[in-house]
XYZ file of C-alpha atoms in Angstrom:
297
model
C 50.803 40.400 -63.446
C 48.771 40.562 -60.240
C 46.351 37.686 -59.988
C 43.407 39.280 -58.216
C 41.574 42.572 -58.014
C 42.324 44.877 -55.113
C 40.468 43.987 -51.916
C 39.210 46.494 -49.322
C 41.462 47.492 -46.449
C 41.391 45.374 -43.335
C 41.197 46.903 -39.876
C 44.622 47.291 -38.260
C 44.996 46.728 -34.523
C 48.122 47.428 -32.496
C 49.253 44.537 -30.340
C 51.035 45.763 -27.218
C 52.194 42.445 -25.794
C 55.830 43.546 -26.026
C 55.240 46.795 -24.126
C 55.973 47.541 -20.520
C 58.138 44.917 -18.892
C 61.833 45.431 -18.271
C 62.754 42.284 -20.168
C 60.838 43.528 -23.218
C 62.403 45.622 -25.970
C 59.876 48.469 -25.595
C 59.918 49.498 -21.974
C 60.099 53.280 -21.741
C 57.193 55.674 -21.832
C 58.575 57.998 -24.513
C 59.023 55.179 -27.021
C 55.542 53.852 -26.350
C 54.058 57.329 -26.745
C 55.783 57.860 -30.093
C 54.512 54.499 -31.345
C 50.949 55.262 -30.271
C 51.045 58.657 -31.967
C 52.451 57.185 -35.185
C 49.831 54.423 -35.176
C 47.068 56.985 -34.783
C 48.582 59.065 -37.595
C 48.189 56.035 -39.872
C 44.442 56.225 -39.249
C 44.017 53.567 -36.553
C 43.341 53.614 -32.816
C 42.464 50.109 -31.595
C 44.914 48.477 -29.172
C 44.989 45.021 -27.628
C 46.979 43.868 -24.627
C 46.937 40.146 -23.811
C 47.682 38.788 -20.390
C 48.368 35.185 -19.511
C 45.335 32.974 -19.972
C 43.697 31.153 -17.108
C 42.487 32.243 -13.681
C 38.890 32.277 -14.844
C 37.426 31.457 -11.448
C 34.549 33.955 -11.105
C 35.839 36.030 -8.194
C 39.439 35.960 -9.417
C 38.381 36.949 -12.926
C 36.422 39.932 -11.635
C 39.301 40.930 -9.381
C 41.814 40.848 -12.251
C 39.482 42.743 -14.546
C 38.987 45.523 -12.023
C 42.741 45.703 -11.460
C 43.125 46.265 -15.200
C 40.536 49.041 -15.182
C 42.355 50.696 -12.305
C 45.711 50.452 -14.089
C 44.169 51.926 -17.238
C 42.429 54.639 -15.186
C 39.104 53.958 -16.869
C 35.752 52.532 -15.837
C 35.053 50.750 -19.111
C 36.869 49.108 -22.033
C 35.591 48.442 -25.529
C 36.424 44.726 -25.666
C 36.981 42.269 -22.828
C 38.820 39.161 -24.038
C 38.980 35.731 -22.529
C 42.522 35.354 -23.842
C 42.863 31.584 -23.530
C 40.861 28.748 -21.986
C 41.094 27.912 -18.319
C 40.675 24.149 -18.432
C 40.275 23.917 -14.648
C 37.212 26.177 -14.366
C 33.760 25.356 -15.793
C 33.042 27.812 -18.584
C 29.492 28.369 -17.305
C 30.772 29.927 -14.084
C 33.291 32.053 -15.994
C 30.606 33.382 -18.313
C 28.394 34.199 -15.340
C 31.147 36.441 -13.973
C 31.671 37.972 -17.409
C 27.976 38.816 -17.570
C 28.137 40.532 -14.175
C 30.946 42.753 -15.455
C 28.963 43.470 -18.605
C 25.819 44.388 -16.685
C 27.915 46.678 -14.497
C 28.828 48.577 -17.661
C 32.534 47.721 -17.641
C 32.857 46.620 -21.290
C 30.997 46.770 -24.606
C 32.013 43.606 -26.474
C 33.092 40.122 -25.447
C 36.077 38.670 -27.278
C 37.639 35.218 -27.358
C 41.162 34.119 -28.211
C 42.910 30.761 -28.576
C 39.729 28.721 -28.129
C 38.971 25.706 -30.331
C 35.993 25.994 -32.656
C 33.918 23.564 -30.575
C 34.550 25.727 -27.512
C 33.387 28.813 -29.411
C 30.151 26.996 -30.278
C 29.713 25.966 -26.643
C 30.334 29.491 -25.352
C 28.022 31.050 -27.922
C 25.109 28.769 -27.073
C 25.564 29.140 -23.315
C 25.502 32.923 -23.716
C 22.550 32.782 -26.106
C 20.464 30.512 -23.891
C 21.156 32.509 -20.734
C 20.695 35.925 -22.306
C 24.333 36.872 -21.753
C 26.431 39.174 -23.905
C 27.453 37.230 -27.023
C 31.045 36.967 -28.269
C 31.544 39.179 -31.321
C 35.305 39.102 -31.965
C 37.986 36.398 -31.957
C 41.771 36.805 -31.938
C 43.606 33.961 -33.616
C 46.995 32.918 -34.975
C 46.927 33.287 -38.764
C 49.415 34.037 -41.501
C 50.470 32.814 -44.927
C 52.190 29.715 -43.540
C 49.957 29.187 -40.490
C 46.441 28.513 -41.730
C 44.997 26.115 -39.194
C 42.045 28.416 -38.510
C 40.715 28.188 -42.063
C 39.221 24.694 -42.099
C 37.087 24.690 -38.967
C 37.250 27.941 -37.025
C 36.407 30.362 -39.828
C 33.119 28.629 -40.778
C 32.200 28.633 -37.083
C 32.884 32.353 -36.693
C 30.989 33.222 -39.880
C 27.940 31.306 -38.694
C 27.823 33.252 -35.432
C 28.769 36.662 -36.883
C 32.056 36.827 -34.983
C 34.771 38.867 -36.669
C 38.376 37.673 -36.724
C 41.549 39.526 -35.755
C 44.707 37.772 -36.945
C 47.809 37.840 -34.783
C 51.311 36.780 -35.902
C 50.817 38.055 -39.493
C 54.558 37.676 -40.185
C 54.920 34.478 -38.158
C 56.565 36.217 -35.236
C 59.214 37.737 -37.501
C 60.713 34.676 -39.201
C 59.968 36.215 -42.617
C 62.654 38.804 -41.851
C 65.751 38.190 -43.975
C 67.931 38.816 -40.912
C 66.221 36.158 -38.814
C 68.479 33.231 -37.942
C 66.925 29.812 -37.473
C 70.097 28.321 -36.025
C 72.023 31.285 -34.631
C 71.815 33.711 -31.747
C 68.786 35.942 -31.316
C 68.696 39.371 -29.636
C 68.243 39.306 -25.886
C 64.668 40.052 -24.907
C 63.356 39.390 -28.401
C 60.321 37.260 -29.122
C 62.565 34.252 -29.785
C 64.911 34.625 -26.819
C 64.958 31.064 -25.396
C 65.463 32.444 -21.892
C 62.089 34.208 -21.790
C 58.569 32.854 -21.408
C 57.707 34.286 -24.804
C 60.691 32.598 -26.401
C 59.664 29.265 -24.933
C 56.278 29.724 -26.611
C 57.470 31.043 -29.960
C 60.489 28.876 -30.710
C 58.573 25.569 -30.889
C 55.890 27.358 -32.885
C 58.082 28.755 -35.664
C 61.747 27.747 -35.323
C 61.700 24.375 -37.069
C 63.509 22.900 -40.086
C 60.229 22.940 -42.013
C 59.733 26.649 -41.350
C 63.323 27.406 -42.339
C 62.818 25.601 -45.650
C 59.498 27.329 -46.315
C 60.824 30.814 -45.571
C 63.929 30.321 -47.736
C 61.756 29.450 -50.737
C 59.443 32.406 -50.100
C 62.371 34.814 -49.820
C 63.740 33.522 -53.122
C 60.393 34.155 -54.831
C 59.926 37.660 -53.429
C 63.525 38.673 -54.174
C 62.915 38.031 -57.862
C 60.276 40.776 -57.749
C 62.354 43.199 -55.705
C 60.561 43.138 -52.358
C 60.829 41.299 -49.058
C 59.081 38.237 -47.690
C 57.695 40.464 -44.933
C 55.985 42.621 -47.545
C 54.585 39.505 -49.193
C 53.250 38.274 -45.845
C 51.357 41.510 -45.188
C 50.040 41.792 -48.731
C 48.892 38.172 -48.555
C 46.889 38.988 -45.433
C 44.975 41.687 -47.251
C 44.611 40.270 -50.754
C 44.791 36.483 -50.583
C 43.816 35.322 -47.094
C 40.337 34.333 -45.929
C 39.957 37.615 -44.033
C 36.996 39.747 -45.039
C 37.049 43.497 -44.436
C 33.293 43.666 -44.986
C 32.810 41.468 -41.918
C 35.085 43.611 -39.767
C 38.117 41.321 -39.874
C 41.496 42.814 -39.067
C 45.199 42.234 -38.529
C 47.025 42.695 -35.237
C 50.478 44.155 -35.816
C 53.406 44.507 -33.448
C 57.091 45.227 -33.442
C 60.089 46.280 -31.423
C 60.370 49.776 -32.902
C 58.422 52.707 -34.269
C 59.662 51.854 -37.770
C 58.209 48.339 -37.569
C 54.763 49.656 -36.683
C 54.656 52.297 -39.411
C 55.982 49.859 -42.015
C 53.359 47.245 -41.138
C 50.551 49.787 -41.543
C 51.910 50.909 -44.890
C 52.357 47.381 -46.236
C 48.808 46.426 -45.265
C 47.701 49.559 -47.102
C 49.232 48.432 -50.409
C 46.647 47.893 -53.116
C 48.670 45.428 -55.192
C 47.921 41.699 -54.928
C 50.873 39.330 -55.151
C 52.271 37.672 -58.262
C 51.308 34.067 -58.987
C 54.747 32.624 -58.237
C 54.877 34.410 -54.878
C 51.408 33.138 -54.001
C 52.560 29.632 -54.913
C 55.636 29.932 -52.694
C 53.395 30.883 -49.764
C 50.945 28.072 -50.512
C 53.840 25.622 -50.760
C 55.233 27.018 -47.515
C 52.006 26.201 -45.707
C 52.045 22.684 -47.154
C 55.641 22.265 -45.979
C 54.919 23.178 -42.344
C 51.302 22.024 -42.094
C 51.943 18.639 -40.475
C 54.055 20.135 -37.686
C 52.224 23.461 -37.415
C 51.162 24.533 -33.926
C 47.399 24.363 -33.304
C 45.483 27.630 -33.201
C 43.931 26.705 -29.842
C 45.426 26.071 -26.411
């Protein structure tokens, strides 16, 4: 029996980090167009594209932002994210440049990503005291076996009315039954050790603790006739700390059209998970918790 009543649908956002570069698996216009059309057909239209964090010096930040507008062929975007902290630039000067861009009408909302909770508090109060645009959305790493944001960050965001968008809902893909923790991975994939992304993701998720956790989760879900990936998405909607009423959402991605459509459909499922599957996910988090990567950078 399902353990909880159905929860409202979360917002679904399409992450496009894997689009565009030759070393990525989605690098032709026709494929991208078909994915965008399919995503829209599922009822969603919000996209996010992260670039490397840093370079928050005021003039450089404004230069990069305007380059992005030019590439997008627009004068304004909905959300401007500070994607990760620049530890070499005082945040006050960065926020001053952000406010200039806001006053020029170049974006509607300010977003943060990969900042520690204390940094969010600092940014919020600087913006509040100076009359700057306030942050209203935060992108963070969150899934059934990566829950570092729950203890400290979530209470912070709730206090300041900042909604949360979760990235890595299936832990980069390690829930996939075909994923190999100790074998070869496809060239150009998220876990390719020869790419910058692989160098980020392998220490994050390819560990003995994660392998043990995923094996136990897959055993639990198999007994009910569905995959660990399905369990991961259903957990996000029905059992996580995300709250649709507050505007929270899930950022999905993938290397194919089928991945994107499947993710939307699984997040749309009304059925909560069975108790033993929930326990396997809870136990999985306990297994990896000590060695889990921090949510901030």
